[in-house]
């Protein structure tokens, strides 16, 4: 007989089959996850808020629907977690920041509403780097999230709690957000799948904006199949998000032709661990053994692309975060005598150091003179990158690279500048070009820490990504 | 141009953020590191304009066909349209 702990690590598809077969009820499953959270969260700090009563009530409704033959589909009765920068009606929403302390969302984000309509059960809100700025899980105002594989190491970020939640069996799946790798990098550090879909495929309505032209809703799950199932439910145009696009759900399908694989070269780029290089090489070998044709490719404009990402993400963040002024949302400074002082003190007291740094840099990049030299040129670089990535996707179905240059690093330690540079190089291209990318867990290093590769495809090519991921992990020859 | 404490304070005033002295000093160093990354853009030239480059100035005519408020040739250049998806901006929906 399967232990409760093993059940908690089942995939969404496995849970759906078990619920349909009557192996357990949604209430029993939800209660098991809540017990796991109670047991583990004190150590990992993956959840900022747990809605136990709401989750159990939703689970009871799911069980009643199933008994009546009114099951809403594959997600009905499946418990999940939500990064704390998504709006969920009646629940706190802090974005990992003190400035939103006490704020309760009055509405549901579109993706939350779609999950609710599909019968999925929200367990609670996950910890995150403040306003999605950070890549270690150490920049939350509510404490560090620790890596379930090794509590002395970071979990990655900014979707830190979401990745740890899935990796540690505290939910069946989680939603995060990805502006420059914030779903894929923590997924890589935690040995789970992290999907950043095509820009616009998942509605951003109800997701707190960091850099609107780069932000994407992302999926963290245990299998590629789960990522596909969730994409099918969540994707679709939304009148509340003018950048949302039509996307035809396709789930995971087998490839109907020989996979054309572009292997991204990192020759001359320092900072990549030998174990990561070896894992990437093994992944290429496995895919070619399955019939893929591989060629080495260069990333376009590497230095300029990183500069463009730095400038665009900071300028957009500076603009988006102007709304947190102590008047309309959350925390207000108690020591201000004028309106101007109220704004400045509320923001000074409520925002963390990393957020202030990016706001100030973004502000500087937009002042007269700098705007022409940096911001407008960054837009041109992004357009050039987009076109060159599009040209690459005409020649290759999937590009493969490391998802991160190192495995999870130690808490409180800073990776080398080379490693930081390379970490950005691995992930920001997909955001600049608006194309989908998937972090695929692929083995562990000598210390037992997860390693991962990243697959990137053309716009709306999620199906290719998921099929290639299945090929990679199952070694299936189709 | 390097960031100084005075410049950091000017930017903080623009962004409406109060800063302690120690914070402003620490930010100088961090902002200089970010500026060094951005400097690469000074050398970026001959790159396409994201708004006009795809269409070309010679093709910008007032009598171009429109769908709602959007020119059909501009709409057709949307990458989403090219990949069998449809962007429907509010102007068209209305």
Coordinates of C-alpha atoms in Angstrom, one line a residue:
Chain A
X1 CA 0.0 0.0 0.0
X2 CA 1.3 3.5 -0.9
X3 CA 2.2 5.7 2.0
X4 CA 0.6 9.2 2.4
X5 CA 4.0 10.8 1.7
X6 CA 4.3 9.1 -1.6
X7 CA 0.8 10.1 -2.5
X8 CA 1.7 13.8 -1.9
X9 CA 4.5 13.5 -4.5
X10 CA 2.2 12.2 -7.2
X11 CA 1.7 14.2 -10.4
X12 CA -1.6 16.0 -11.2
X13 CA -2.4 13.3 -13.8
X14 CA -1.9 10.6 -11.2
X15 CA -4.1 12.5 -8.6
X16 CA -6.8 12.9 -11.2
X17 CA -6.8 9.2 -12.0
X18 CA -6.8 8.3 -8.3
X19 CA -9.7 10.7 -7.6
X20 CA -11.7 9.4 -10.5
X21 CA -11.1 5.8 -9.3
X22 CA -12.2 6.6 -5.8
X23 CA -8.8 5.7 -4.3
X24 CA -9.1 8.8 -2.1
X25 CA -11.4 11.9 -1.9
X26 CA -10.5 15.5 -2.5
X27 CA -11.1 16.2 1.2
X28 CA -8.6 13.5 2.2
X29 CA -6.0 14.7 -0.3
X30 CA -6.4 18.3 0.8
X31 CA -6.1 17.4 4.4
X32 CA -3.0 15.4 3.7
X33 CA -1.4 18.4 2.0
X34 CA -2.4 20.7 4.8
X35 CA -0.8 18.3 7.4
X36 CA 2.3 18.3 5.3
X37 CA 2.4 22.1 5.2
X38 CA 2.0 22.2 9.0
X39 CA 4.8 19.7 9.4
X40 CA 7.3 21.2 6.9
X41 CA 6.6 24.9 6.4
X42 CA 8.2 26.1 9.7
X43 CA 11.5 24.9 8.3
X44 CA 11.2 25.6 4.6
X45 CA 9.1 28.9 4.8
X46 CA 7.5 28.2 1.4
X47 CA 4.0 29.5 2.4
X48 CA 3.2 33.0 3.7
X49 CA -0.5 32.2 4.1
X50 CA -2.4 28.9 4.3
X51 CA -6.2 29.0 3.7
X52 CA -7.0 25.7 5.4
X53 CA -10.7 26.3 5.9
X54 CA -11.2 27.6 2.4
X55 CA -9.3 24.7 0.9
X56 CA -11.3 22.1 2.8
X57 CA -14.6 23.7 1.9
X58 CA -13.6 23.7 -1.8
X59 CA -12.6 20.1 -1.5
X60 CA -16.0 19.1 0.0
X61 CA -17.7 20.8 -2.9
X62 CA -15.4 18.9 -5.3
X63 CA -16.3 15.6 -3.7
X64 CA -20.0 16.4 -3.9
X65 CA -19.7 17.3 -7.6
X66 CA -17.9 14.0 -8.3
X67 CA -20.6 12.0 -6.5
X68 CA -23.2 13.7 -8.6
X69 CA -21.3 13.0 -11.8
X70 CA -20.6 16.7 -12.3
X71 CA -16.8 16.5 -12.2
X72 CA -15.3 19.6 -13.9
X73 CA -12.3 17.8 -15.4
X74 CA -8.8 16.8 -14.7
X75 CA -8.1 19.5 -12.1
X76 CA -11.2 19.0 -10.1
X77 CA -10.1 18.3 -6.5
X78 CA -6.4 18.9 -7.1
X79 CA -4.7 21.2 -4.4
X80 CA -2.3 23.8 -5.6
X81 CA -0.4 26.9 -4.3
X82 CA -0.1 30.4 -5.6
X83 CA 2.9 32.8 -5.6
X84 CA 1.9 35.8 -3.5
X85 CA 1.9 38.2 -6.3
X86 CA -1.4 36.8 -7.7
X87 CA -4.7 38.2 -6.6
X88 CA -7.0 35.7 -5.0
X89 CA -10.3 37.2 -3.7
X90 CA -10.4 37.5 0.1
X91 CA -6.8 36.4 0.7
X92 CA -3.8 38.5 1.6
X93 CA -1.4 39.5 -1.1
X94 CA 2.0 40.9 -0.1
X95 CA 4.3 40.3 -3.1
X96 CA 6.8 39.5 -0.4
X97 CA 6.9 43.1 0.6
X98 CA 6.2 45.0 3.8
X99 CA 4.6 47.8 1.9
X100 CA 1.7 45.4 1.0
X101 CA 1.4 44.1 4.6
X102 CA -2.3 43.8 5.5
X103 CA -3.6 44.1 1.9
X104 CA -6.4 41.7 1.0
X105 CA -7.2 41.2 -2.7
X106 CA -10.8 42.2 -3.7
X107 CA -10.8 40.0 -6.9
X108 CA -9.4 36.9 -8.5
X109 CA -6.6 37.0 -11.1
X110 CA -7.8 35.4 -14.4
X111 CA -5.6 32.3 -13.9
X112 CA -7.0 31.9 -10.4
X113 CA -10.6 32.3 -11.6
X114 CA -9.9 29.7 -14.3
X115 CA -8.4 27.3 -11.8
X116 CA -11.4 27.9 -9.5
X117 CA -13.8 27.2 -12.4
X118 CA -11.9 23.9 -13.1
X119 CA -12.4 22.8 -9.5
X120 CA -8.7 23.1 -8.4
X121 CA -8.3 23.8 -4.7
X122 CA -6.2 26.7 -3.5
X123 CA -4.1 25.8 -0.4
X124 CA -2.4 29.2 0.1
X125 CA 0.0 31.8 -1.0
X126 CA 3.7 31.2 -1.5
X127 CA 6.7 33.2 -0.3
X128 CA 8.7 35.1 -3.0
X129 CA 11.5 37.6 -3.5
X130 CA 10.0 41.0 -2.9
X131 CA 8.1 42.1 -6.0
X132 CA 9.7 39.3 -7.9
X133 CA 13.1 40.9 -7.8
X134 CA 15.7 38.4 -6.9
X135 CA 17.0 35.0 -7.8
X136 CA 17.7 33.3 -4.5
X137 CA 14.6 33.4 -2.4
X138 CA 16.5 35.5 0.1
X139 CA 14.9 38.9 -0.7
X140 CA 11.5 38.4 0.9
X141 CA 10.4 40.7 3.7
X142 CA 9.0 37.6 5.4
X143 CA 12.1 35.5 5.6
X144 CA 14.2 33.2 3.5
X145 CA 12.8 30.1 1.8
X146 CA 15.1 27.2 2.2
X147 CA 15.9 24.4 -0.3
X148 CA 14.1 21.2 0.6
X149 CA 17.1 19.2 -0.8
X150 CA 19.6 21.0 1.5
X151 CA 18.4 23.5 4.1
X152 CA 21.7 25.4 3.9
X153 CA 21.1 26.3 0.3
X154 CA 19.0 28.7 -1.6
X155 CA 15.8 27.6 -3.3
X156 CA 16.2 30.1 -6.2
X157 CA 13.9 32.9 -7.1
X158 CA 11.9 34.8 -7.4
X159 CA 9.2 32.1 -7.3
X160 CA 11.0 30.6 -4.3
X161 CA 8.1 29.3 -2.3
X162 CA 6.3 27.9 -5.3
X163 CA 9.3 25.8 -6.3
X164 CA 9.9 24.6 -2.8
X165 CA 6.3 23.8 -2.3
X166 CA 6.2 21.5 -5.3
X167 CA 9.6 19.9 -4.6
X168 CA 8.7 19.2 -1.0
X169 CA 5.2 17.7 -1.5
X170 CA 3.3 20.7 -0.1
X171 CA 1.0 21.0 -3.2
X172 CA 0.4 19.1 -6.4
X173 CA 1.5 22.1 -8.5
X174 CA 2.0 25.9 -8.2
X175 CA 1.8 29.0 -10.2
X176 CA 4.7 31.5 -10.3
X177 CA 5.7 34.4 -12.4
X178 CA 8.7 34.7 -14.7
X179 CA 10.2 38.0 -15.8
X180 CA 13.8 36.9 -16.5
X181 CA 13.9 33.3 -15.3
X182 CA 11.9 33.5 -12.0
X183 CA 10.1 30.2 -12.6
X184 CA 12.8 28.3 -14.5
X185 CA 15.7 28.9 -12.2
X186 CA 14.0 27.9 -8.9
X187 CA 12.5 25.0 -10.7
X188 CA 16.1 24.0 -11.7
X189 CA 17.3 24.4 -8.1
X190 CA 14.5 22.2 -6.8
X191 CA 14.2 19.4 -9.3
X192 CA 10.8 20.3 -10.7
X193 CA 9.5 21.4 -14.1
X194 CA 9.2 25.1 -14.7
X195 CA 7.3 26.4 -17.7
X196 CA 7.4 30.0 -18.9
X197 CA 4.9 30.1 -21.7
X198 CA 4.8 32.4 -24.7
X199 CA 4.2 36.0 -23.7
X200 CA 0.4 36.5 -23.8
X201 CA -0.6 32.8 -23.6
X202 CA -1.5 33.1 -19.9
X203 CA -3.4 36.3 -18.9
X204 CA -1.5 38.6 -16.6
X205 CA -4.7 40.2 -15.2
X206 CA -4.4 40.0 -11.4
X207 CA -0.6 39.4 -11.4
X208 CA 1.2 42.3 -9.7
X209 CA 3.2 43.9 -12.5
X210 CA 7.0 44.1 -12.3
X211 CA 8.1 44.6 -15.9
X212 CA 4.9 44.4 -18.0
X213 CA 6.5 43.7 -21.3
X214 CA 8.5 40.7 -19.9
X215 CA 6.2 39.3 -17.1
X216 CA 4.7 35.9 -17.7
X217 CA 2.6 33.6 -15.6
X218 CA 4.5 30.4 -15.1
X219 CA 3.7 26.8 -14.1
X220 CA 5.7 24.7 -11.6
X221 CA 4.9 21.0 -11.7
X222 CA 6.3 17.5 -11.3
X223 CA 6.0 16.3 -14.9
X224 CA 5.9 17.8 -18.4
X225 CA 2.5 16.2 -18.8
X226 CA 1.2 18.2 -15.9
X227 CA 2.6 21.4 -17.4
X228 CA 0.6 20.6 -20.6
X229 CA -2.6 19.8 -18.7
X230 CA -2.4 23.0 -16.8
X231 CA -1.6 25.1 -19.9
X232 CA -4.7 23.7 -21.5
X233 CA -6.9 24.9 -18.6
X234 CA -5.2 28.2 -18.1
X235 CA -4.5 29.4 -21.6
X236 CA -6.8 31.6 -23.6
X237 CA -7.6 35.1 -24.5
X238 CA -8.7 37.5 -21.7
X239 CA -10.6 40.7 -22.2
X240 CA -8.8 42.0 -19.1
X241 CA -5.4 41.6 -20.6
X242 CA -4.9 43.3 -24.0
X243 CA -1.7 41.4 -24.6
X244 CA -3.3 38.0 -24.2
X245 CA -3.4 35.8 -27.3
X246 CA -5.5 32.9 -28.6
X247 CA -3.8 29.6 -27.9
X248 CA -5.1 26.3 -29.0
X249 CA -4.8 23.7 -26.2
X250 CA -2.8 20.7 -27.4
X251 CA -1.4 19.2 -24.2
X252 CA 1.7 17.0 -24.7
X253 CA 1.8 15.3 -28.0
X254 CA 4.5 13.1 -29.6
X255 CA 6.7 14.7 -32.2
X256 CA 5.7 13.9 -35.7
X257 CA 9.1 14.5 -37.2
X258 CA 12.8 14.3 -36.4
X259 CA 13.6 16.8 -33.7
X260 CA 15.9 19.6 -34.9
X261 CA 18.0 20.6 -31.9
X262 CA 20.0 23.8 -31.5
X263 CA 22.6 23.4 -28.8
X264 CA 23.4 26.8 -27.4
X265 CA 27.2 27.4 -27.2
X266 CA 28.6 28.8 -24.0
X267 CA 32.2 28.6 -25.2
X268 CA 34.2 31.5 -23.7
X269 CA 31.6 32.2 -21.0
X270 CA 32.9 31.4 -17.6
X271 CA 30.9 30.5 -14.5
X272 CA 29.3 27.2 -15.6
X273 CA 29.9 24.3 -13.3
X274 CA 31.5 21.2 -14.9
X275 CA 28.7 19.1 -13.6
X276 CA 26.2 21.3 -15.3
X277 CA 28.1 21.1 -18.6
X278 CA 28.2 17.3 -18.3
X279 CA 24.5 17.1 -17.6
X280 CA 23.8 19.3 -20.6
X281 CA 26.0 17.1 -22.8
X282 CA 24.2 14.0 -21.5
X283 CA 20.9 15.6 -22.4
X284 CA 22.0 16.3 -25.9
X285 CA 23.3 12.8 -26.2
X286 CA 20.0 11.3 -25.1
X287 CA 18.0 13.4 -27.5
X288 CA 20.3 12.5 -30.4
X289 CA 20.1 8.9 -29.4
X290 CA 16.4 9.3 -29.8
X291 CA 16.9 10.5 -33.4
X292 CA 17.3 14.3 -32.9
X293 CA 19.6 16.1 -35.2
X294 CA 21.8 18.5 -33.2
X295 CA 23.8 21.6 -34.3
X296 CA 25.7 24.1 -32.2
X297 CA 24.3 27.7 -32.3
X298 CA 25.3 31.0 -30.8
X299 CA 23.0 33.3 -28.9
X300 CA 22.5 36.6 -30.6
X301 CA 24.0 39.8 -29.1
X302 CA 24.8 38.3 -25.7
X303 CA 26.3 41.4 -24.0
X304 CA 23.7 43.8 -25.5
X305 CA 20.8 41.5 -24.6
X306 CA 21.8 41.4 -20.9
X307 CA 22.1 45.2 -20.9
X308 CA 18.7 45.5 -22.6
X309 CA 17.1 43.2 -20.0
X310 CA 18.7 45.1 -17.1
X311 CA 17.5 48.5 -18.5
X312 CA 14.0 47.4 -19.6
X313 CA 13.1 45.4 -16.5
X314 CA 14.3 48.2 -14.2
X315 CA 12.6 51.0 -16.1
X316 CA 9.3 49.2 -16.2
X317 CA 9.6 48.2 -12.5
X318 CA 10.2 51.8 -11.6
X319 CA 7.1 52.9 -13.4
X320 CA 4.9 50.0 -12.2
X321 CA 5.9 50.2 -8.6
X322 CA 5.1 53.9 -8.4
X323 CA 1.5 52.9 -7.4
X324 CA 2.7 51.7 -4.0
X325 CA 2.6 55.0 -2.3
X326 CA 1.1 54.3 1.1
X327 CA -2.3 55.8 0.0
X328 CA -3.9 53.3 -2.3
X329 CA -2.4 50.0 -1.1
X330 CA -1.2 48.4 2.1
X331 CA 1.2 50.0 4.6
X332 CA 1.3 53.7 5.4
X333 CA 4.0 55.5 7.3
X334 CA 2.8 56.8 10.7
X335 CA 5.5 59.6 10.9
X336 CA 4.6 61.9 8.1
X337 CA 3.2 65.5 8.3
X338 CA 2.9 66.3 4.6
X339 CA 1.6 64.3 1.6
X340 CA 5.0 64.3 0.0
X341 CA 6.6 62.9 3.2
X342 CA 3.9 60.3 3.5
X343 CA 4.8 59.0 0.0
X344 CA 8.5 59.1 0.7
X345 CA 8.4 57.6 4.1
X346 CA 5.8 54.9 3.2
X347 CA 8.0 53.8 0.3
X348 CA 11.3 54.2 2.2
X349 CA 10.0 52.1 5.1
X350 CA 8.0 49.6 3.1
X351 CA 10.3 48.7 0.2
X352 CA 13.4 46.5 0.6
X353 CA 16.9 47.3 -0.5
X354 CA 16.8 45.3 -3.8
X355 CA 13.6 46.9 -4.9
X356 CA 14.9 50.4 -4.1
X357 CA 18.0 49.7 -6.1
X358 CA 16.1 48.7 -9.2
X359 CA 13.6 51.6 -8.9
X360 CA 16.4 54.1 -8.6
X361 CA 18.3 52.6 -11.5
X362 CA 15.1 52.5 -13.7
X363 CA 14.3 56.0 -12.8
X364 CA 17.8 57.2 -13.9
X365 CA 17.5 55.3 -17.1
X366 CA 14.4 57.3 -18.0
X367 CA 15.6 60.8 -17.3
X368 CA 16.3 63.0 -20.3
X369 CA 19.5 62.1 -22.0
X370 CA 19.7 58.6 -20.5
X371 CA 16.4 57.6 -22.1
X372 CA 17.8 58.1 -25.6
X373 CA 21.2 56.5 -24.8
X374 CA 19.9 53.5 -22.8
X375 CA 16.2 52.9 -22.8
X376 CA 15.4 53.5 -26.5
X377 CA 18.5 51.5 -27.6
X378 CA 17.4 48.7 -25.2
X379 CA 14.2 48.5 -27.1
X380 CA 16.1 48.2 -30.4
X381 CA 18.3 45.5 -29.0
X382 CA 15.2 43.6 -27.9
X383 CA 13.7 43.8 -31.4
X384 CA 17.0 42.5 -32.9
X385 CA 17.1 39.7 -30.4
X386 CA 13.4 38.8 -31.1
X387 CA 14.1 38.7 -34.9
X388 CA 17.2 36.6 -34.5
X389 CA 15.5 34.2 -32.1
X390 CA 12.7 33.9 -34.7
X391 CA 15.2 33.1 -37.4
X392 CA 16.7 30.4 -35.1
X393 CA 13.3 28.9 -34.5
X394 CA 12.9 28.5 -38.2
X395 CA 15.9 26.3 -38.3
X396 CA 15.5 24.4 -35.0
X397 CA 12.4 23.0 -33.2
X398 CA 14.0 23.4 -29.8
X399 CA 17.1 25.1 -28.4
X400 CA 18.8 23.5 -25.4
X401 CA 21.0 25.1 -22.8
X402 CA 21.7 24.8 -19.0
X403 CA 18.7 26.2 -17.0
X404 CA 21.2 27.7 -14.5
X405 CA 25.0 27.8 -14.5
X406 CA 25.3 26.1 -11.1
X407 CA 23.2 24.0 -8.8
X408 CA 21.6 25.7 -5.7
X409 CA 24.3 27.8 -4.0
X410 CA 24.7 28.4 -0.2
X411 CA 22.4 30.7 1.7
X412 CA 24.1 34.1 2.2
X413 CA 26.7 33.4 -0.5
X414 CA 26.9 35.4 -3.7
X415 CA 27.8 33.5 -6.9
X416 CA 30.7 34.8 -8.9
X417 CA 30.1 37.7 -11.3
X418 CA 30.7 35.2 -14.2
X419 CA 28.1 32.8 -12.8
X420 CA 25.6 35.7 -12.3
X421 CA 26.2 36.9 -15.9
X422 CA 25.8 33.4 -17.2
X423 CA 22.6 32.8 -15.1
X424 CA 21.0 35.7 -16.9
X425 CA 22.3 34.6 -20.2
X426 CA 20.5 31.2 -19.7
X427 CA 17.1 32.7 -19.1
X428 CA 16.5 36.3 -20.2
X429 CA 16.4 35.5 -23.9
X430 CA 13.0 33.8 -23.7
X431 CA 11.6 36.9 -22.0
X432 CA 13.1 39.4 -24.4
X433 CA 11.9 37.4 -27.4
X434 CA 8.5 36.4 -25.8
X435 CA 9.1 32.8 -26.6
X436 CA 8.3 29.8 -24.4
X437 CA 11.0 28.0 -22.3
X438 CA 10.9 25.0 -20.0
X439 CA 13.3 24.0 -17.2
X440 CA 13.6 20.2 -17.2
X441 CA 15.1 18.4 -14.2
X442 CA 18.0 16.3 -15.4
X443 CA 19.9 14.3 -12.7
X444 CA 21.7 15.4 -9.6
X445 CA 25.3 16.5 -8.8
X446 CA 27.8 14.8 -6.5
X447 CA 26.2 16.6 -3.5
X448 CA 22.7 15.3 -4.4
X449 CA 21.4 18.6 -5.6
X450 CA 19.2 18.8 -8.7
X451 CA 20.5 19.8 -12.1
X452 CA 18.4 20.9 -15.0
X453 CA 18.5 21.8 -18.7
X454 CA 16.4 24.5 -20.4
X455 CA 14.5 24.0 -23.7
X456 CA 13.3 27.0 -25.7
X457 CA 11.0 27.0 -28.7
X458 CA 9.2 29.4 -31.1
X459 CA 6.2 31.5 -30.1
X460 CA 3.3 29.3 -29.2
X461 CA 5.6 26.2 -29.6
X462 CA 4.8 24.9 -26.0
X463 CA 3.8 21.6 -27.5
X464 CA 7.2 21.1 -29.0
X465 CA 8.8 21.9 -25.7
X466 CA 6.7 19.5 -23.8
X467 CA 7.2 16.7 -26.4
X468 CA 11.0 17.2 -26.3
X469 CA 10.9 17.2 -22.5
X470 CA 9.1 13.9 -22.5
X471 CA 11.6 12.5 -25.1
X472 CA 14.4 13.7 -22.9
X473 CA 13.1 12.2 -19.7
X474 CA 11.5 9.0 -21.0
X475 CA 13.9 8.4 -23.8
X476 CA 10.9 7.6 -25.9
X477 CA 11.4 7.3 -29.6
X478 CA 8.4 8.5 -31.5
Chain B
X1 CA 29.1 59.1 -15.1
X2 CA 29.5 57.6 -11.7
X3 CA 26.7 57.7 -9.1
X4 CA 27.4 59.9 -6.1
X5 CA 25.4 60.1 -2.8
X6 CA 24.0 63.4 -4.1
X7 CA 22.9 61.8 -7.4
X8 CA 21.3 58.8 -5.5
X9 CA 19.4 61.3 -3.3
X10 CA 18.2 63.2 -6.4
X11 CA 16.9 59.9 -7.9
X12 CA 15.3 58.9 -4.6
X13 CA 13.5 62.2 -4.5
X14 CA 12.2 61.6 -8.1
X15 CA 11.1 58.1 -7.1
X16 CA 9.6 59.4 -3.9
X17 CA 11.6 57.1 -1.6
X18 CA 13.2 58.2 1.7
X19 CA 16.7 56.9 2.2
X20 CA 19.0 56.6 5.2
X21 CA 22.5 57.9 4.7
X22 CA 24.0 54.4 4.9
X23 CA 21.5 53.2 2.3
X24 CA 22.4 56.0 -0.1
X25 CA 26.1 55.2 0.2
X26 CA 25.6 51.5 -0.3
X27 CA 23.4 52.2 -3.4
X28 CA 26.2 54.2 -5.1
X29 CA 28.3 51.1 -5.5
X30 CA 25.4 48.8 -6.5
X31 CA 24.1 51.3 -9.1
X32 CA 27.5 51.8 -10.6
X33 CA 27.6 48.0 -11.2
X34 CA 24.3 48.1 -12.9
X35 CA 25.3 51.2 -15.0
X36 CA 28.4 49.2 -16.1
X37 CA 26.2 46.6 -17.6
X38 CA 24.0 49.2 -19.3
X39 CA 27.0 50.9 -20.9
X40 CA 27.1 48.1 -23.5
X41 CA 24.1 49.8 -25.1
X42 CA 26.2 52.9 -26.0
X43 CA 27.8 50.8 -28.7
X44 CA 24.6 49.3 -30.0
X45 CA 23.9 50.8 -33.4
X46 CA 22.2 49.8 -36.7
X47 CA 19.5 48.0 -34.8
X48 CA 15.9 47.8 -36.0
X49 CA 13.3 50.3 -34.6
X50 CA 10.8 48.1 -32.8
X51 CA 7.9 50.3 -33.9
X52 CA 8.8 51.4 -37.4
X53 CA 11.5 49.1 -38.5
X54 CA 9.2 46.3 -39.5
X55 CA 7.0 48.4 -41.7
X56 CA 9.5 50.9 -43.2
X57 CA 8.9 54.6 -43.4
X58 CA 8.2 54.4 -47.2
X59 CA 5.2 52.3 -46.6
X60 CA 3.6 54.6 -44.0
X61 CA 0.6 56.1 -45.9
X62 CA -2.6 57.4 -44.6
X63 CA -4.7 55.5 -47.2
X64 CA -3.5 52.1 -45.9
X65 CA -6.4 49.8 -45.1
X66 CA -7.4 49.6 -41.5
X67 CA -9.2 47.2 -39.2
X68 CA -10.7 49.4 -36.6
X69 CA -7.9 51.8 -35.6
X70 CA -5.1 49.4 -36.7
X71 CA -3.6 49.2 -40.2
X72 CA -4.0 45.7 -41.6
X73 CA -0.4 45.5 -42.7
X74 CA 0.9 46.4 -39.2
X75 CA -1.6 43.9 -37.7
X76 CA -0.4 41.2 -40.1
X77 CA 3.2 41.7 -38.9
X78 CA 2.3 40.7 -35.4
X79 CA 4.3 37.6 -34.5
X80 CA 1.3 36.1 -32.8
X81 CA -0.7 36.4 -36.0
X82 CA 2.1 34.9 -38.0
X83 CA 2.1 31.9 -35.8
X84 CA -1.6 31.1 -36.0
X85 CA -2.7 33.1 -33.0
X86 CA -4.6 36.3 -33.1
X87 CA -3.9 39.5 -31.1
X88 CA -7.1 41.3 -30.5
X89 CA -6.4 44.7 -29.1
X90 CA -9.3 46.5 -27.5
X91 CA -9.6 49.0 -30.4
X92 CA -10.6 46.1 -32.7
X93 CA -12.9 44.5 -30.2
X94 CA -14.8 47.7 -29.7

